Coordinates of N, CA, C and O in Angstrom, one line a residue:
S15 N 18.4 19.6 -69.4 CA 19.4 19.2 -68.4 C 18.9 19.6 -67.0 O 19.1 18.9 -66.0
S16 N 18.2 20.8 -66.9 CA 17.7 21.2 -65.6 C 16.5 20.4 -65.2 O 16.3 20.2 -64.0
D17 N 15.8 19.8 -66.2 CA 14.7 18.9 -65.8 C 15.2 17.6 -65.2 O 14.6 17.1 -64.3
V18 N 16.3 17.2 -65.7 CA 16.9 15.9 -65.3 C 17.4 16.1 -63.8 O 17.2 15.3 -63.0
C19 N 18.1 17.3 -63.6 CA 18.5 17.6 -62.2 C 17.4 17.7 -61.2 O 17.4 17.3 -60.1
S20 N 16.3 18.4 -61.7 CA 15.1 18.5 -60.8 C 14.5 17.2 -60.5 O 14.1 16.9 -59.4
S21 N 14.4 16.3 -61.5 CA 13.8 15.0 -61.3 C 14.7 14.2 -60.4 O 14.2 13.4 -59.6
D22 N 16.0 14.3 -60.6 CA 17.0 13.5 -59.7 C 16.9 14.0 -58.3 O 16.9 13.2 -57.3
L23 N 16.8 15.4 -58.1 CA 16.6 15.9 -56.8 C 15.3 15.5 -56.1 O 15.3 15.1 -54.9
A24 N 14.2 15.5 -56.9 CA 12.9 15.1 -56.3 C 13.0 13.6 -56.0 O 12.5 13.1 -55.0
S25 N 13.6 12.8 -56.8 CA 13.7 11.4 -56.6 C 14.6 11.1 -55.3 O 14.2 10.3 -54.5
F26 N 15.7 11.9 -55.2 CA 16.5 11.8 -54.0 C 15.7 12.1 -52.7 O 15.8 11.4 -51.7
R27 N 14.9 13.2 -52.8 CA 14.1 13.6 -51.6 C 13.1 12.6 -51.3 O 12.8 12.3 -50.1
N28 N 12.4 12.0 -52.3 CA 11.4 11.0 -52.0 C 12.1 9.7 -51.4 O 11.5 9.1 -50.5
K29 N 13.3 9.4 -51.9 CA 14.0 8.2 -51.3 C 14.3 8.5 -49.9 O 14.2 7.6 -49.0
R30 N 14.8 9.7 -49.5 CA 15.1 10.1 -48.2 C 13.9 10.0 -47.3 O 13.9 9.6 -46.1
R31 N 12.8 10.5 -47.8 CA 11.5 10.5 -47.0 C 11.1 9.1 -46.7 O 10.6 8.8 -45.6
A32 N 11.2 8.2 -47.7 CA 10.8 6.8 -47.6 C 11.7 6.2 -46.5 O 11.3 5.4 -45.7
Q33 N 13.0 6.5 -46.6 CA 14.0 5.9 -45.6 C 13.6 6.4 -44.2 O 13.7 5.6 -43.2
A34 N 13.4 7.7 -44.1 CA 13.0 8.2 -42.7 C 11.7 7.6 -42.2 O 11.6 7.3 -41.0
F35 N 10.7 7.4 -43.1 CA 9.5 6.8 -42.7 C 9.7 5.4 -42.2 O 9.2 5.0 -41.2
V36 N 10.6 4.6 -42.9 CA 10.9 3.2 -42.5 C 11.6 3.2 -41.2 O 11.3 2.4 -40.3
R37 N 12.5 4.1 -41.0 CA 13.3 4.2 -39.7 C 12.3 4.5 -38.6 O 12.3 3.9 -37.5
V38 N 11.5 5.5 -38.7 CA 10.6 5.9 -37.7 C 9.5 4.8 -37.4 O 9.3 4.5 -36.2
S39 N 9.0 4.2 -38.5 CA 8.0 3.1 -38.3 C 8.7 2.0 -37.6 O 8.1 1.3 -36.7
G40 N 9.9 1.6 -38.0 CA 10.6 0.5 -37.4 C 10.9 0.8 -35.9 O 10.8 -0.1 -35.1
T41 N 11.3 2.0 -35.6 CA 11.5 2.4 -34.2 C 10.2 2.2 -33.4 O 10.3 1.7 -32.2
I42 N 9.1 2.7 -33.9 CA 7.9 2.6 -33.2 C 7.5 1.2 -33.0 O 7.1 0.8 -31.9
V43 N 7.6 0.3 -34.0 CA 7.3 -1.1 -33.9 C 8.2 -1.8 -32.8 O 7.8 -2.5 -32.0
L44 N 9.5 -1.4 -32.9 CA 10.5 -2.0 -31.9 C 10.1 -1.6 -30.5 O 10.1 -2.5 -29.6
V45 N 9.8 -0.4 -30.3 CA 9.5 0.1 -28.9 C 8.2 -0.6 -28.5 O 8.1 -1.0 -27.3
A46 N 7.2 -0.7 -29.3 CA 5.9 -1.4 -29.0 C 6.2 -2.9 -28.6 O 5.6 -3.4 -27.7
L47 N 7.1 -3.5 -29.4 CA 7.4 -4.9 -29.1 C 8.1 -5.0 -27.7 O 7.8 -6.0 -27.0
I48 N 9.0 -4.1 -27.4 CA 9.7 -4.1 -26.2 C 8.7 -3.9 -25.0 O 8.7 -4.7 -24.0
I49 N 7.8 -3.0 -25.1 CA 6.8 -2.7 -24.1 C 5.9 -3.9 -23.9 O 5.6 -4.4 -22.8
W50 N 5.5 -4.5 -25.1 CA 4.6 -5.7 -25.0 C 5.3 -6.9 -24.3 O 4.8 -7.6 -23.5
G51 N 6.6 -7.1 -24.6 CA 7.4 -8.1 -24.0 C 7.6 -7.9 -22.5 O 7.4 -8.8 -21.7
L52 N 7.8 -6.7 -22.1 CA 8.0 -6.4 -20.7 C 6.6 -6.6 -19.9 O 6.6 -7.0 -18.8
A53 N 5.5 -6.2 -20.6 CA 4.2 -6.4 -20.0 C 3.9 -7.8 -19.8 O 3.4 -8.2 -18.8
A54 N 4.3 -8.6 -20.8 CA 4.1 -10.1 -20.7 C 4.9 -10.7 -19.6 O 4.5 -11.5 -18.8
L55 N 6.2 -10.2 -19.4 CA 7.1 -10.7 -18.4 C 6.6 -10.3 -17.0 O 6.9 -10.9 -16.0
S56 N 5.9 -9.1 -16.9 CA 5.4 -8.7 -15.6 C 4.4 -9.6 -15.0 O 4.1 -9.5 -13.8
S57 N 3.8 -10.4 -15.8 CA 2.7 -11.3 -15.3 C 3.2 -12.8 -15.2 O 2.4 -13.6 -14.9
V58 N 4.4 -13.0 -15.4 CA 5.0 -14.4 -15.3 C 4.9 -14.8 -13.9 O 5.2 -14.1 -12.9
S59 N 4.5 -16.1 -13.7 CA 4.2 -16.6 -12.3 C 5.4 -16.5 -11.3 O 5.2 -16.4 -10.2
F60 N 6.6 -16.7 -11.8 CA 7.7 -16.7 -10.9 C 8.1 -15.3 -10.3 O 8.8 -15.3 -9.3
V61 N 7.5 -14.3 -10.8 CA 7.7 -12.9 -10.2 C 6.3 -12.3 -9.8 O 6.2 -11.1 -9.5
T62 N 5.3 -13.1 -9.6 CA 4.0 -12.7 -9.2 C 3.8 -12.9 -7.8 O 3.8 -14.1 -7.3
I63 N 3.5 -11.9 -7.0 CA 3.2 -12.0 -5.6 C 1.8 -12.8 -5.4 O 0.8 -12.4 -6.0
Q64 N 1.9 -13.8 -4.7 CA 0.7 -14.7 -4.5 C 0.2 -14.7 -3.1 O -0.9 -15.2 -2.8
S65 N 1.0 -14.3 -2.1 CA 0.5 -14.3 -0.7 C 1.0 -13.1 0.1 O 2.0 -12.5 -0.3
V66 N 0.4 -12.9 1.2 CA 0.8 -11.8 2.1 C 0.9 -12.4 3.5 O 0.0 -13.1 4.0
F67 N 2.0 -12.1 4.1 CA 2.3 -12.6 5.5 C 2.2 -11.3 6.4 O 2.8 -10.3 6.1
V68 N 1.3 -11.4 7.4 CA 1.1 -10.3 8.3 C 1.6 -10.7 9.7 O 1.3 -11.7 10.2
S69 N 2.4 -9.8 10.3 CA 2.8 -10.0 11.7 C 2.7 -8.8 12.5 O 2.7 -7.7 12.0
G70 N 2.4 -8.9 13.8 CA 2.3 -7.8 14.7 C 0.9 -7.3 14.9 O 0.6 -6.5 15.7
A71 N -0.1 -7.8 14.1 CA -1.4 -7.4 14.2 C -2.2 -8.3 15.1 O -1.9 -9.5 15.2
D72 N -3.3 -7.8 15.7 CA -4.2 -8.7 16.5 C -4.9 -9.7 15.5 O -5.1 -9.4 14.3
P73 N -5.2 -10.9 16.0 CA -5.8 -11.9 15.1 C -7.1 -11.5 14.5 O -7.4 -12.0 13.4
D74 N -7.8 -10.6 15.1 CA -9.1 -10.2 14.5 C -8.9 -9.3 13.3 O -9.8 -9.3 12.4
I75 N -7.8 -8.6 13.1 CA -7.6 -7.8 11.9 C -6.6 -8.3 10.9 O -6.5 -7.8 9.8
T76 N -5.9 -9.4 11.3 CA -4.9 -10.0 10.4 C -5.5 -10.4 9.0 O -5.0 -10.1 8.0
P77 N -6.6 -11.2 9.0 CA -7.2 -11.5 7.7 C -7.7 -10.3 6.9 O -7.6 -10.3 5.6
L78 N -8.1 -9.3 7.6 CA -8.6 -8.1 6.9 C -7.4 -7.4 6.2 O -7.5 -6.9 5.1
I79 N -6.2 -7.4 6.9 CA -5.0 -6.7 6.3 C -4.6 -7.5 5.1 O -4.2 -7.0 4.1
Q80 N -4.6 -8.9 5.3 CA -4.2 -9.7 4.1 C -5.0 -9.5 2.9 O -4.5 -9.3 1.8
S81 N -6.3 -9.4 3.1 CA -7.3 -9.2 2.0 C -7.1 -7.8 1.4 O -7.1 -7.7 0.2
A82 N -6.9 -6.8 2.2 CA -6.7 -5.5 1.7 C -5.4 -5.4 0.9 O -5.3 -4.8 -0.2
A83 N -4.3 -6.0 1.4 CA -3.0 -6.0 0.7 C -3.2 -6.7 -0.7 O -2.7 -6.3 -1.7
L84 N -3.8 -7.9 -0.7 CA -4.0 -8.6 -1.9 C -4.8 -7.9 -2.9 O -4.6 -7.9 -4.1
S85 N -5.8 -7.1 -2.4 CA -6.7 -6.3 -3.4 C -5.9 -5.2 -4.1 O -6.2 -4.8 -5.2
T86 N -4.8 -4.7 -3.4 CA -4.0 -3.7 -4.1 C -3.1 -4.3 -5.2 O -2.6 -3.6 -6.0
L87 N -3.0 -5.6 -5.2 CA -2.2 -6.3 -6.2 C -3.0 -6.7 -7.4 O -2.4 -7.3 -8.3
E88 N -4.3 -6.4 -7.4 CA -5.1 -6.8 -8.6 C -5.0 -5.7 -9.6 O -4.8 -4.5 -9.3
G89 N -5.1 -6.0 -10.8 CA -5.1 -5.1 -11.9 C -3.8 -4.9 -12.5 O -2.8 -5.6 -12.2
K90 N -3.7 -3.9 -13.4 CA -2.5 -3.6 -14.2 C -2.3 -2.1 -14.3 O -3.2 -1.3 -14.4
Y91 N -1.0 -1.7 -14.3 CA -0.6 -0.3 -14.5 C -0.8 0.0 -16.0 O -0.3 -0.8 -16.8
M92 N -1.5 1.0 -16.4 CA -1.7 1.4 -17.8 C -2.3 0.3 -18.6 O -2.1 0.2 -19.8
G93 N -2.9 -0.7 -17.9 CA -3.5 -1.8 -18.6 C -2.5 -2.8 -19.1 O -2.8 -3.7 -19.9
L94 N -1.2 -2.7 -18.7 CA -0.1 -3.5 -19.3 C 0.7 -4.3 -18.2 O 0.9 -5.5 -18.4
F95 N 1.1 -3.6 -17.2 CA 2.0 -4.2 -16.2 C 1.3 -4.6 -15.0 O 0.6 -3.8 -14.3
S96 N 1.5 -5.8 -14.5 CA 0.8 -6.4 -13.4 C 1.1 -5.7 -12.1 O 2.3 -5.5 -11.8
H97 N 0.1 -5.3 -11.3 CA 0.3 -4.8 -10.0 C 1.0 -5.8 -9.0 O 1.6 -5.4 -8.0
A98 N 0.8 -7.1 -9.3 CA 1.3 -8.1 -8.5 C 2.8 -8.5 -8.8 O 3.3 -9.4 -8.2
N99 N 3.4 -7.8 -9.7 CA 4.8 -8.1 -10.0 C 5.7 -7.7 -8.8 O 5.6 -6.6 -8.3
A100 N 6.6 -8.6 -8.5 CA 7.4 -8.5 -7.3 C 8.4 -7.3 -7.4 O 8.8 -6.7 -6.4
F101 N 8.7 -6.8 -8.6 CA 9.6 -5.7 -8.8 C 9.0 -4.4 -8.9 O 9.6 -3.4 -8.6
I102 N 7.7 -4.3 -9.2 CA 7.0 -3.0 -9.4 C 5.7 -2.8 -8.6 O 5.0 -1.8 -8.8
Y103 N 5.5 -3.7 -7.7 CA 4.2 -3.5 -6.9 C 4.4 -2.3 -6.0 O 5.5 -1.8 -5.7
S104 N 3.3 -1.7 -5.7 CA 3.3 -0.4 -4.9 C 3.3 -0.7 -3.4 O 2.3 -1.1 -2.8
R105 N 4.4 -0.5 -2.8 CA 4.5 -0.7 -1.3 C 3.6 0.4 -0.6 O 3.0 0.1 0.4
D106 N 3.6 1.6 -1.2 CA 2.7 2.6 -0.6 C 1.3 2.2 -0.6 O 0.5 2.5 0.4
A107 N 0.8 1.6 -1.7 CA -0.6 1.2 -1.8 C -0.9 0.2 -0.8 O -2.0 0.2 -0.1
V108 N 0.0 -0.8 -0.6 CA -0.2 -1.9 0.4 C -0.2 -1.3 1.8 O -1.0 -1.6 2.6
R109 N 0.8 -0.4 2.1 CA 0.9 0.3 3.4 C -0.4 1.1 3.7 O -0.9 0.9 4.8
E110 N -0.9 1.8 2.8 CA -2.1 2.6 3.0 C -3.3 1.7 3.2 O -4.2 2.0 4.0
A111 N -3.4 0.7 2.4 CA -4.6 -0.2 2.5 C -4.6 -0.9 3.9 O -5.6 -1.0 4.5
A112 N -3.4 -1.3 4.4 CA -3.3 -1.9 5.7 C -3.6 -0.9 6.8 O -4.4 -1.3 7.7
R113 N -3.1 0.3 6.7 CA -3.3 1.3 7.7 C -4.8 1.7 7.8 O -5.3 2.0 8.9
A114 N -5.5 1.6 6.7 CA -7.0 1.9 6.7 C -7.9 0.9 7.4 O -9.0 1.2 7.6
I115 N -7.3 -0.3 7.7 CA -8.1 -1.3 8.3 C -8.6 -1.0 9.7 O -9.7 -1.3 10.0
S116 N -7.7 -0.4 10.5 CA -8.0 -0.2 11.9 C -7.3 1.0 12.4 O -6.1 1.2 12.1
P117 N -8.0 1.8 13.3 CA -7.3 2.9 13.9 C -6.3 2.5 15.0 O -5.5 3.3 15.4
R118 N -6.3 1.2 15.3 CA -5.3 0.7 16.3 C -3.9 0.5 15.7 O -3.0 0.4 16.4
I119 N -3.8 0.6 14.3 CA -2.5 0.5 13.7 C -1.8 1.8 13.7 O -2.2 2.8 13.3
D120 N -0.5 1.7 14.2 CA 0.3 2.8 14.3 C 1.2 3.0 13.1 O 1.2 4.0 12.4
T121 N 2.0 1.9 12.8 CA 2.9 2.0 11.6 C 2.8 0.7 10.9 O 2.5 -0.4 11.4
V122 N 3.1 0.8 9.6 CA 3.1 -0.4 8.7 C 4.4 -0.4 7.9 O 4.7 0.6 7.3
N123 N 5.1 -1.5 7.9 CA 6.3 -1.7 7.0 C 6.0 -2.8 6.1 O 5.4 -3.8 6.5
V124 N 6.3 -2.6 4.8 CA 6.1 -3.6 3.8 C 7.4 -3.9 3.1 O 8.2 -3.0 2.8
H125 N 7.7 -5.2 3.0 CA 8.8 -5.6 2.2 C 8.6 -7.0 1.5 O 7.7 -7.7 1.9
L126 N 9.4 -7.2 0.4 CA 9.3 -8.4 -0.3 C 9.9 -9.5 0.4 O 11.0 -9.4 1.0
D127 N 9.3 -10.7 0.5 CA 9.8 -11.9 1.2 C 9.8 -13.0 0.2 O 8.9 -13.8 0.0
G128 N 10.9 -13.0 -0.6 CA 11.0 -13.9 -1.8 C 10.3 -13.2 -2.9 O 10.0 -12.0 -2.9
L129 N 10.1 -13.9 -4.0 CA 9.4 -13.3 -5.2 C 7.9 -13.5 -5.2 O 7.3 -12.9 -6.1
K130 N 7.4 -14.3 -4.3 CA 6.0 -14.6 -4.4 C 5.2 -14.2 -3.1 O 4.0 -14.5 -3.0
Q131 N 5.9 -13.5 -2.2 CA 5.2 -13.1 -1.0 C 5.7 -11.8 -0.5 O 6.9 -11.5 -0.6
I132 N 4.8 -11.0 0.1 CA 5.2 -9.8 0.7 C 4.9 -9.9 2.2 O 4.0 -10.6 2.6
A133 N 5.7 -9.3 3.0 CA 5.6 -9.3 4.5 C 5.1 -7.9 4.9 O 5.6 -6.9 4.5
V134 N 4.0 -7.9 5.7 CA 3.4 -6.7 6.2 C 3.6 -6.7 7.7 O 3.0 -7.5 8.4
L135 N 4.5 -5.8 8.2 CA 4.8 -5.8 9.6 C 4.0 -4.6 10.2 O 4.2 -3.5 9.9
I136 N 3.2 -5.0 11.2 CA 2.3 -4.0 11.8 C 2.8 -3.7 13.2 O 3.2 -4.6 14.0
K137 N 2.8 -2.4 13.6 CA 3.0 -2.0 15.0 C 1.7 -1.3 15.4 O 1.3 -0.3 14.8
Q138 N 1.1 -1.9 16.4 CA -0.2 -1.3 16.9 C 0.1 -0.2 17.9 O 1.1 -0.2 18.5
K139 N -0.9 0.7 18.0 CA -0.8 1.8 19.0 C -0.8 1.2 20.4 O -1.4 0.2 20.7
V140 N 0.0 1.9 21.3 CA 0.1 1.5 22.7 C -0.8 2.5 23.4 O -0.6 3.7 23.3
P141 N -1.7 2.1 24.2 CA -2.5 3.0 25.0 C -1.7 3.8 26.0 O -0.9 3.2 26.7
A142 N -1.8 5.1 25.9 CA -1.1 6.0 26.8 C -2.0 6.5 27.9 O -1.5 7.0 29.0
A143 N -3.3 6.4 27.7 CA -4.3 6.9 28.7 C -5.6 6.2 28.4 O -5.9 5.8 27.3
T144 N -6.4 6.2 29.5 CA -7.8 5.8 29.3 C -8.7 7.0 29.6 O -8.5 7.7 30.6
V145 N -9.5 7.3 28.6 CA -10.4 8.5 28.7 C -11.8 8.1 28.9 O -12.4 7.3 28.1
C146 N -12.4 8.6 30.0 CA -13.8 8.3 30.3 C -14.6 9.6 30.2 O -14.2 10.6 30.8
P147 N -15.7 9.6 29.4 CA -16.4 10.8 29.2 C -17.2 11.3 30.5 O -17.6 12.4 30.6
M148 N -17.4 10.4 31.5 CA -18.1 10.7 32.7 C -17.3 10.4 33.9 O -16.5 9.5 33.8
F149 N -17.5 11.1 34.9 CA -16.8 10.8 36.2 C -17.3 9.5 36.7 O -18.5 9.2 36.6
P150 N -16.5 8.7 37.3 CA -17.0 7.4 37.8 C -17.9 7.6 39.0 O -17.8 8.5 39.8
D151 N -18.9 6.7 39.1 CA -19.8 6.7 40.3 C -19.1 5.9 41.4 O -19.2 4.7 41.4
L152 N -18.4 6.6 42.3 CA -17.6 5.9 43.3 C -18.5 5.2 44.4 O -18.0 4.3 45.1
D153 N -19.8 5.6 44.4 CA -20.7 5.0 45.4 C -21.2 3.7 44.9 O -21.6 2.8 45.6
N154 N -21.2 3.5 43.5 CA -21.7 2.3 42.9 C -20.5 1.6 42.2 O -20.3 1.8 41.1
L155 N -19.8 0.8 43.0 CA -18.5 0.2 42.5 C -18.8 -0.9 41.5 O -17.9 -1.4 40.8
D156 N -20.0 -1.4 41.3 CA -20.4 -2.4 40.4 C -20.7 -1.8 39.0 O -20.8 -2.5 38.0
A157 N -20.8 -0.5 38.9 CA -21.2 0.1 37.6 C -20.0 0.1 36.7 O -18.8 0.1 37.1
T158 N -20.3 -0.1 35.4 CA -19.3 0.0 34.4 C -19.7 1.1 33.4 O -20.9 1.4 33.2
S159 N -18.7 1.7 32.8 CA -19.0 2.7 31.7 C -18.0 2.5 30.6 O -16.9 2.0 30.8
T160 N -18.4 3.0 29.5 CA -17.5 2.9 28.3 C -16.4 4.0 28.4 O -16.8 5.1 28.4
C161 N -15.2 3.5 28.3 CA -14.1 4.5 28.2 C -13.4 4.2 26.9 O -13.7 3.3 26.2
F162 N -12.4 5.0 26.7 CA -11.7 4.9 25.4 C -10.2 4.9 25.7 O -9.7 5.6 26.6
L163 N -9.5 4.2 24.9 CA -8.0 4.1 24.9 C -7.5 5.2 24.0 O -7.9 5.3 22.9
A164 N -6.5 6.0 24.5 CA -5.9 7.1 23.7 C -4.5 6.8 23.6 O -3.8 6.3 24.5
D165 N -3.9 7.2 22.4 CA -2.5 7.1 22.2 C -1.8 8.3 22.8 O -2.4 9.2 23.4
S166 N -0.5 8.4 22.6 CA 0.3 9.5 23.2 C 0.0 10.9 22.5 O 0.3 11.9 23.1
T167 N -0.7 10.9 21.4 CA -1.1 12.1 20.8 C -2.5 12.6 21.2 O -3.0 13.6 20.8
G168 N -3.2 11.7 22.0 CA -4.5 12.0 22.4 C -5.6 11.4 21.5 O -6.8 11.6 21.7
F169 N -5.2 10.7 20.4 CA -6.2 10.1 19.5 C -6.8 8.9 20.2 O -6.1 8.0 20.6
M170 N -8.1 8.9 20.3 CA -8.8 7.8 20.9 C -9.0 6.7 19.8 O -9.7 7.0 18.8
F171 N -8.5 5.5 20.0 CA -8.5 4.5 18.9 C -9.3 3.2 19.3 O -9.4 2.4 18.4
A172 N -9.7 3.0 20.5 CA -10.4 1.8 20.9 C -11.3 2.1 22.1 O -11.0 3.0 22.9
T173 N -12.3 1.3 22.3 CA -13.1 1.4 23.5 C -12.6 0.5 24.5 O -11.9 -0.5 24.2
S174 N -12.8 0.8 25.8 CA -12.4 0.0 26.9 C -13.4 0.1 28.0 O -13.6 1.2 28.5
S175 N -14.1 -1.0 28.2 CA -15.1 -1.0 29.3 C -14.3 -1.2 30.6 O -13.7 -2.2 30.9
T176 N -14.3 -0.2 31.4 CA -13.5 -0.2 32.7 C -14.5 -0.2 33.9 O -15.4 0.6 33.9
E177 N -14.2 -1.1 34.8 CA -15.0 -1.1 36.0 C -14.7 0.0 36.9 O -13.6 0.4 37.0
A178 N -15.7 0.5 37.6 CA -15.5 1.6 38.5 C -14.5 1.3 39.6 O -13.8 2.2 40.0
S179 N -14.5 0.1 40.1 CA -13.6 -0.2 41.2 C -12.1 -0.1 40.7 O -11.2 0.4 41.4
D180 N -11.8 -0.4 39.4 CA -10.5 -0.3 38.9 C -10.1 1.2 38.8 O -9.0 1.6 39.1
R181 N -11.1 2.0 38.3 CA -10.8 3.4 38.2 C -10.6 4.1 39.5 O -9.8 4.9 39.7
K182 N -11.4 3.6 40.6 CA -11.2 4.2 41.9 C -9.8 3.9 42.4 O -9.2 4.9 42.9
S183 N -9.4 2.7 42.3 CA -8.0 2.4 42.9 C -7.0 3.2 42.1 O -6.0 3.6 42.6
T184 N -7.1 3.3 40.8 CA -6.2 4.0 40.0 C -6.2 5.5 40.4 O -5.1 6.1 40.5
R185 N -7.4 6.0 40.6 CA -7.5 7.5 41.0 C -6.8 7.7 42.3 O -6.1 8.7 42.5
L186 N -7.1 6.8 43.3 CA -6.6 7.0 44.6 C -5.0 6.9 44.6 O -4.3 7.6 45.2
N187 N -4.5 5.9 43.8 CA -3.1 5.7 43.8 C -2.4 6.9 43.1 O -1.4 7.3 43.5
S188 N -3.0 7.4 42.0 CA -2.3 8.5 41.3 C -2.4 9.8 42.1 O -1.5 10.6 42.0
S189 N -3.4 9.9 43.0 CA -3.5 11.2 43.8 C -2.4 11.2 44.9 O -2.1 12.3 45.4
H190 N -1.9 10.1 45.3 CA -0.9 10.0 46.3 C 0.5 10.2 45.8 O 1.5 10.2 46.6
V191 N 0.7 10.2 44.5 CA 2.0 10.3 43.9 C 2.5 11.7 43.9 O 2.0 12.6 43.9

């Protein structure tokens, strides 16, 4: 009688283990199918960003910003989810890629414009000063030298060839103020 109880108990335990294994295996398969389905949906064309609209940038850097933004949309997160998905694309990656194009860029705002386009709004730096490494030759008003445009923090972000006659009149006017 005790052998029958032991075998019934062992049979019950084996049955419980089998049920637990089936539940765990089923849960793993279900989660894998959900992830696979979401990954497939992330690449569907109606939610895939296909273009970049840039405003506020000079024409010479606009195509570079577009190209940089589009390059951040290539590839997949964890090899599964499209970077170009309108709901999960990285605004920060687009913002940093655009900012890296030119030191003239002050701020970058990125937002979704429909489900197939992102808008990249650029604010360029405003020159607060012109910095010339050498004093102007006031005797030779035809001479030019390379100067630099600086923003309000003192960061020099572009060159500016300024004629000596322009600098002389600015210097004279500013000394009378």
